[in-house]
PDB file of C-alpha atoms in Angstrom:
ATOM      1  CA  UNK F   1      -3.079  -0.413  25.516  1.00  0.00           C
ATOM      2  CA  UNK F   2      -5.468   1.321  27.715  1.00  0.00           C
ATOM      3  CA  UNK F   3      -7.289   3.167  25.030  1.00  0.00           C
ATOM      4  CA  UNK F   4     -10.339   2.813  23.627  1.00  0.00           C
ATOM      5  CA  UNK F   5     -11.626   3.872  20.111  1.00  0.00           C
ATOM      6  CA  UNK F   6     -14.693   4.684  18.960  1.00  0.00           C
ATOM      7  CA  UNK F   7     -14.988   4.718  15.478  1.00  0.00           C
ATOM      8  CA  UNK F   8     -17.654   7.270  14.097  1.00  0.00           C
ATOM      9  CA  UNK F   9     -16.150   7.477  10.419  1.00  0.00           C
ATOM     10  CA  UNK F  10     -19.175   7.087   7.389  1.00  0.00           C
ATOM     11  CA  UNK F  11     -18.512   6.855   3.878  1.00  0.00           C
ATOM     12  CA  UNK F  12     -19.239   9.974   1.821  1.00  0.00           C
ATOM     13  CA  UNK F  13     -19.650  11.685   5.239  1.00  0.00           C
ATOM     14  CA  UNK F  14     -19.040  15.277   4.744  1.00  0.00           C
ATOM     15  CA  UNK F  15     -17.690  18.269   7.915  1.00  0.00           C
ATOM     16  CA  UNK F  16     -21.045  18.647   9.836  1.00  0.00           C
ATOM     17  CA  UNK F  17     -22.511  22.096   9.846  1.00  0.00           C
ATOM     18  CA  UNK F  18     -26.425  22.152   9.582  1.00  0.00           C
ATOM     19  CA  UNK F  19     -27.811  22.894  13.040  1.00  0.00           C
ATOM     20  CA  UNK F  20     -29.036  19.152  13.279  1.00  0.00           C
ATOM     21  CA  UNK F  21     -26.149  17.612  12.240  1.00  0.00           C
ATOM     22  CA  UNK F  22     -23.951  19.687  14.357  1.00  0.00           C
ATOM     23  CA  UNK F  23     -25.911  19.455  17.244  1.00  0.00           C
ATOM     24  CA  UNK F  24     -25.880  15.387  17.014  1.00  0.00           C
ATOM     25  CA  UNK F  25     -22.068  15.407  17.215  1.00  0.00           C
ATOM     26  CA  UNK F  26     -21.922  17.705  20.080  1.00  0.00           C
ATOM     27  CA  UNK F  27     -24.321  15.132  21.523  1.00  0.00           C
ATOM     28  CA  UNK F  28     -22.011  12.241  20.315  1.00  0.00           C
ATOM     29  CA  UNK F  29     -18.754  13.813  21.522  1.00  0.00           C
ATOM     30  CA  UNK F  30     -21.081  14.648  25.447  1.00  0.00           C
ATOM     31  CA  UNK F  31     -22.072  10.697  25.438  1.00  0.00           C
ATOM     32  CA  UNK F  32     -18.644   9.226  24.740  1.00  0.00           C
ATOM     33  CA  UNK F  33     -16.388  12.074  26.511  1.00  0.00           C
ATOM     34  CA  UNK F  34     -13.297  11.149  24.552  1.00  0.00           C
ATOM     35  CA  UNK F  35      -9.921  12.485  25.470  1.00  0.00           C
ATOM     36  CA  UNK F  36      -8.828  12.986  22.034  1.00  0.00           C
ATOM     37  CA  UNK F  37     -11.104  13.404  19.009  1.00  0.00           C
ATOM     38  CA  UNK F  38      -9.351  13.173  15.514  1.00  0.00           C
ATOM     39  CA  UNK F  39     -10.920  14.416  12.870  1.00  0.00           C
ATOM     40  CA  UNK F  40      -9.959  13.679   9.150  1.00  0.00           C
ATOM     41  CA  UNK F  41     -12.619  14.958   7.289  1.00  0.00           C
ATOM     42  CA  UNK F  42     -13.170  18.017   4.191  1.00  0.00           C
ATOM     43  CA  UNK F  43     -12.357  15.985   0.872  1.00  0.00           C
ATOM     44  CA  UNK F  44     -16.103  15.084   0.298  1.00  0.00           C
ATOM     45  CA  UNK F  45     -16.991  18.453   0.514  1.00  0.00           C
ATOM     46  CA  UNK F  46     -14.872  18.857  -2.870  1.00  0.00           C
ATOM     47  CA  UNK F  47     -16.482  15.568  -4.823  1.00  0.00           C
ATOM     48  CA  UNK F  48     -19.996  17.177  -4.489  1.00  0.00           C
ATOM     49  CA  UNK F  49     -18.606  20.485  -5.652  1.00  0.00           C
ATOM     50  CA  UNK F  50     -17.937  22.551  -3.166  1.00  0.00           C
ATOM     51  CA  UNK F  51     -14.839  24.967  -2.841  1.00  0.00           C
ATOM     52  CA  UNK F  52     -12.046  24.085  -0.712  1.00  0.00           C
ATOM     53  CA  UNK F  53     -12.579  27.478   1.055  1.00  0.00           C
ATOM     54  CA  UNK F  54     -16.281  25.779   2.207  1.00  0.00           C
ATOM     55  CA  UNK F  55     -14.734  22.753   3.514  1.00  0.00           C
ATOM     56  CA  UNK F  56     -12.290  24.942   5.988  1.00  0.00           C
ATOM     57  CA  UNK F  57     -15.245  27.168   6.823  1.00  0.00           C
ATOM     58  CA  UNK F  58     -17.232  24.189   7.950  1.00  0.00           C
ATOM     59  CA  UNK F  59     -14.341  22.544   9.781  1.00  0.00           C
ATOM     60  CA  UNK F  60     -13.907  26.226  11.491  1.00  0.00           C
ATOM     61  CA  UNK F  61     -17.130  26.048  11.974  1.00  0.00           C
ATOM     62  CA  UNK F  62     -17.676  22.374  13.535  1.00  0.00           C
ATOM     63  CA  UNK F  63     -14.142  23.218  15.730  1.00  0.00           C
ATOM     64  CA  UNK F  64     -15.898  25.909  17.031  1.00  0.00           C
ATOM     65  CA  UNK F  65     -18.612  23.280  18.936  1.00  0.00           C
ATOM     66  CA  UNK F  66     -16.193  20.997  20.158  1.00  0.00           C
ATOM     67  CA  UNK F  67     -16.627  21.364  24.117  1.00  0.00           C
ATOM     68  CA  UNK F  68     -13.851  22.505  26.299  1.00  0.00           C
ATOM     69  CA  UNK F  69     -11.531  19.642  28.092  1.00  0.00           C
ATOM     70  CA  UNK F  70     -10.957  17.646  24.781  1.00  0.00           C
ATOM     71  CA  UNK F  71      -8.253  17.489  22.655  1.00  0.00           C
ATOM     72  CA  UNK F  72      -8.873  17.885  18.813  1.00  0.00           C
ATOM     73  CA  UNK F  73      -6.332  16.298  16.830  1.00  0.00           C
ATOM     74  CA  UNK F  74      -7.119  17.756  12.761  1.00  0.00           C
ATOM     75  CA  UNK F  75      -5.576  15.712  10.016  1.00  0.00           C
ATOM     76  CA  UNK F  76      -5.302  17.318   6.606  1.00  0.00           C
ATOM     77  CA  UNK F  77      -6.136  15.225   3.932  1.00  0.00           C
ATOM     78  CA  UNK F  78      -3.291  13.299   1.966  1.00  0.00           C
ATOM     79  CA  UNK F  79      -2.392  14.240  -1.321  1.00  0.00           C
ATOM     80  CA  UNK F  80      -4.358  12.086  -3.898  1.00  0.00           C
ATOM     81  CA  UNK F  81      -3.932  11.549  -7.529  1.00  0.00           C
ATOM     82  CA  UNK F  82      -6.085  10.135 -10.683  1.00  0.00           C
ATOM     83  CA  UNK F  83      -7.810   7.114 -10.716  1.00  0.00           C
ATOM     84  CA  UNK F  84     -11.237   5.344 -10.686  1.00  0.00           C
ATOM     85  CA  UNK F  85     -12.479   6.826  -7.324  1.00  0.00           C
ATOM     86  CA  UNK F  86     -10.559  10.585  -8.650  1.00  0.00           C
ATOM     87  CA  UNK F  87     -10.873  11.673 -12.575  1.00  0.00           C
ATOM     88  CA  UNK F  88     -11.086  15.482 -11.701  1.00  0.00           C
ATOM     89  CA  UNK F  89      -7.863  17.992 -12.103  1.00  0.00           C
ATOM     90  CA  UNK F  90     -10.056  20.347  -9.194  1.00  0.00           C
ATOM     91  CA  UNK F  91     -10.450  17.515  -6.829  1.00  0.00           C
ATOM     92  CA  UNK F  92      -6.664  16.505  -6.827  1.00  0.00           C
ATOM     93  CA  UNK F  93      -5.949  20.420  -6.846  1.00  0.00           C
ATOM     94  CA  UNK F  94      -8.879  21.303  -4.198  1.00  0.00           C
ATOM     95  CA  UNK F  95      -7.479  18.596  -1.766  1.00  0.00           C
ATOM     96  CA  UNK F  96      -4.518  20.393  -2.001  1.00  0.00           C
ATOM     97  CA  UNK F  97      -5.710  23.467  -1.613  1.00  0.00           C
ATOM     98  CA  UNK F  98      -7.280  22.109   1.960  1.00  0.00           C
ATOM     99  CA  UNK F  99      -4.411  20.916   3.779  1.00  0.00           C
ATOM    100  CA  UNK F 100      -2.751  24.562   3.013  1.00  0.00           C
ATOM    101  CA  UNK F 101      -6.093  26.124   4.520  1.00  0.00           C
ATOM    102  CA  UNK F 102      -6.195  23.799   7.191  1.00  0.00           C
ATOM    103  CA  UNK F 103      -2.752  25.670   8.023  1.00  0.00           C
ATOM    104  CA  UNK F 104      -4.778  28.360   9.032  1.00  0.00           C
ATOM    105  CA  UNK F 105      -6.895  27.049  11.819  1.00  0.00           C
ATOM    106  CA  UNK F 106      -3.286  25.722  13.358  1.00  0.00           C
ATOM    107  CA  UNK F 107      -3.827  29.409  15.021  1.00  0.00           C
ATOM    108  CA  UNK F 108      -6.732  27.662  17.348  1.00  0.00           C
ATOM    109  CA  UNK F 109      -5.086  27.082  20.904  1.00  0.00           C
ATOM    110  CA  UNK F 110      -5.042  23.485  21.781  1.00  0.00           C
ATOM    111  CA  UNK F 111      -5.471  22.211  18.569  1.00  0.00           C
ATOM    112  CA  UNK F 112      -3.150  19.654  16.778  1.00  0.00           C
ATOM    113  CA  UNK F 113      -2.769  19.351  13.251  1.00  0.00           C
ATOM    114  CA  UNK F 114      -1.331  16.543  11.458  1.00  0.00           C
ATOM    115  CA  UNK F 115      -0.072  16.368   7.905  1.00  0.00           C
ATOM    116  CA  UNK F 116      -1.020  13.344   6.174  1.00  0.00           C
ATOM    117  CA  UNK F 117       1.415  12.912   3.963  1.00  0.00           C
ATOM    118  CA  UNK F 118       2.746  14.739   0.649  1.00  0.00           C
ATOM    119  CA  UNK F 119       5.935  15.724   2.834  1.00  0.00           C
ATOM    120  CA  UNK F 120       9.023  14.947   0.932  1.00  0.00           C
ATOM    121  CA  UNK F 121      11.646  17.422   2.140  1.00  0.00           C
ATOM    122  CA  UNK F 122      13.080  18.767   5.381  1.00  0.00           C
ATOM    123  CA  UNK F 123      12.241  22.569   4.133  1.00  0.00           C
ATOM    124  CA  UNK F 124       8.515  20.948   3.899  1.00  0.00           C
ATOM    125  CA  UNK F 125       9.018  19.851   7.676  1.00  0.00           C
ATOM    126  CA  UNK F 126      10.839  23.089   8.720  1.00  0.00           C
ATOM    127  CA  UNK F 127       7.355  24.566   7.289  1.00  0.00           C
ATOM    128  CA  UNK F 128       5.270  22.776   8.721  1.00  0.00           C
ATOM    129  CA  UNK F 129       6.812  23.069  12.179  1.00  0.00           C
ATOM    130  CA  UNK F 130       6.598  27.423  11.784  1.00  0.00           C
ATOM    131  CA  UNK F 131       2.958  27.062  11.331  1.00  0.00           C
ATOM    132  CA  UNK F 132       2.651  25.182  14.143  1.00  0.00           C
ATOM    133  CA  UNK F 133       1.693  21.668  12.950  1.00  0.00           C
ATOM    134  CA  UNK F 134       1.834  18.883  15.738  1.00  0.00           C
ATOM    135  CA  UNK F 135       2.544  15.788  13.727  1.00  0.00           C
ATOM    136  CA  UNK F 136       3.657  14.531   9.711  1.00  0.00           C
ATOM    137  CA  UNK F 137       2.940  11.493   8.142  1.00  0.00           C
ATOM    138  CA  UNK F 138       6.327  10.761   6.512  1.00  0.00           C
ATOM    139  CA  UNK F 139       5.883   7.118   5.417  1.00  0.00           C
ATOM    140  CA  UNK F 140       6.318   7.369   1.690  1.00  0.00           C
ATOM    141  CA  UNK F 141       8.879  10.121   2.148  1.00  0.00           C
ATOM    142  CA  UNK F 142      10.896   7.431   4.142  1.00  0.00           C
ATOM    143  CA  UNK F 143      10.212   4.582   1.999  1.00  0.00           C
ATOM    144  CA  UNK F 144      11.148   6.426  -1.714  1.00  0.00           C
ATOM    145  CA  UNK F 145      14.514   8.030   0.614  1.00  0.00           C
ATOM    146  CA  UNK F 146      13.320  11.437  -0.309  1.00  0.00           C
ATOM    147  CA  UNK F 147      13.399  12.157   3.693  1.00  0.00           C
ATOM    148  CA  UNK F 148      16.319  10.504   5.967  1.00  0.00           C
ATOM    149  CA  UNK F 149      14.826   9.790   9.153  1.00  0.00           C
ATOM    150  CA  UNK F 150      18.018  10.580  11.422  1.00  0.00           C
ATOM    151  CA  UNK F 151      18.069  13.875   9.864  1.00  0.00           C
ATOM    152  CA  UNK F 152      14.128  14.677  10.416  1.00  0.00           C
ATOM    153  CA  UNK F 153      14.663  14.056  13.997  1.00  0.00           C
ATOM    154  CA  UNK F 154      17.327  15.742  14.592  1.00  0.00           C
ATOM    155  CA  UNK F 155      15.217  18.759  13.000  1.00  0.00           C
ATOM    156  CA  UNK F 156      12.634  18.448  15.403  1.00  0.00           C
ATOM    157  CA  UNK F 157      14.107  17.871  18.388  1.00  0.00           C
ATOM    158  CA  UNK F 158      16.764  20.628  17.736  1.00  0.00           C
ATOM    159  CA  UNK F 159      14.034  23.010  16.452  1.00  0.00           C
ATOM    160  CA  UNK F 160      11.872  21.838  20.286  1.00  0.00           C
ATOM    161  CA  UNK F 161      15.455  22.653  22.176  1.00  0.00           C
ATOM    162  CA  UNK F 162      15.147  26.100  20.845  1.00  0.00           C
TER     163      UNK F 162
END
């Protein structure tokens, strides 16, 4: 395929923002010189209490460092529900909460966001599209037929014609 991906995800990592921890991703992202970094990160943040409003000012933050000439690619958290891993109401809410902060930093030039997931109607798409969001995950909206895929693209591509 051409590409090559370097995988920097940890477990229980949480959006870097201590000096040190900062400055060893600018570091990372100077030694591997990717063309496109995604980043995916934010939900942590929530399971060791913090507000959703700290996670996007961290993100901000960290976005801030990323040096000039690569591509950030953001991808806001899926929606989640209850289970073993998730027993909280404010997690499930908090994550939530996220990906409609995360809207907010869609105002940084050259940035792409992606929604990952939780999109179930063309309004949702036609949304998502105003605030300038790059990309959807639609898979389970396909899958259950809440989306029809001829009719998403034709949203797209006439809302990119005009």
């Amino acid at each position: 395929s051409g590409y090559e991906v370097i995988n920097e995800g940890q477990n229980a990592r949480t959006v870097p923002h201590r000096e040190r921890d900062v400055a060893l991703f600018c570091d990372t992202l100077k030694n591997t010189a990717p063309d496109l970094l995604i980043i995916m990160l934010g939900t942590n943040e929530l399971l060791l209490g913090f507000a959703p409003e700290d996670a996007l000012r961290r993100m901000e933050g960290l976005l801030n460092h990323v040096p000039e000439g690569i591509r950030v690619m953001l991808v806001a958290p899926p929606a989640i529900h209850k289970g073993e891993w998730v027993t909280e109401d404010r997690i499930i809410q908090g994550i939530s909460e996220i990906a409609e902060l995360y809207r907010e930093l869609a105002k940084i030039e050259g940035l792409c966001i992606t929604a990952s997931g939780g999109v179930s109607s063309i309004e949702e798409l036609r949304e998502l599209q105003r605030i300038g969001t790059h990309a959807a995950i639609l898979g389970k909206a396909l899958y259950t037929g809440k989306l029809d895929l001829p009719r998403a693209v034709q949203l797209v591509q006439k809302e990119v014609r005009a």
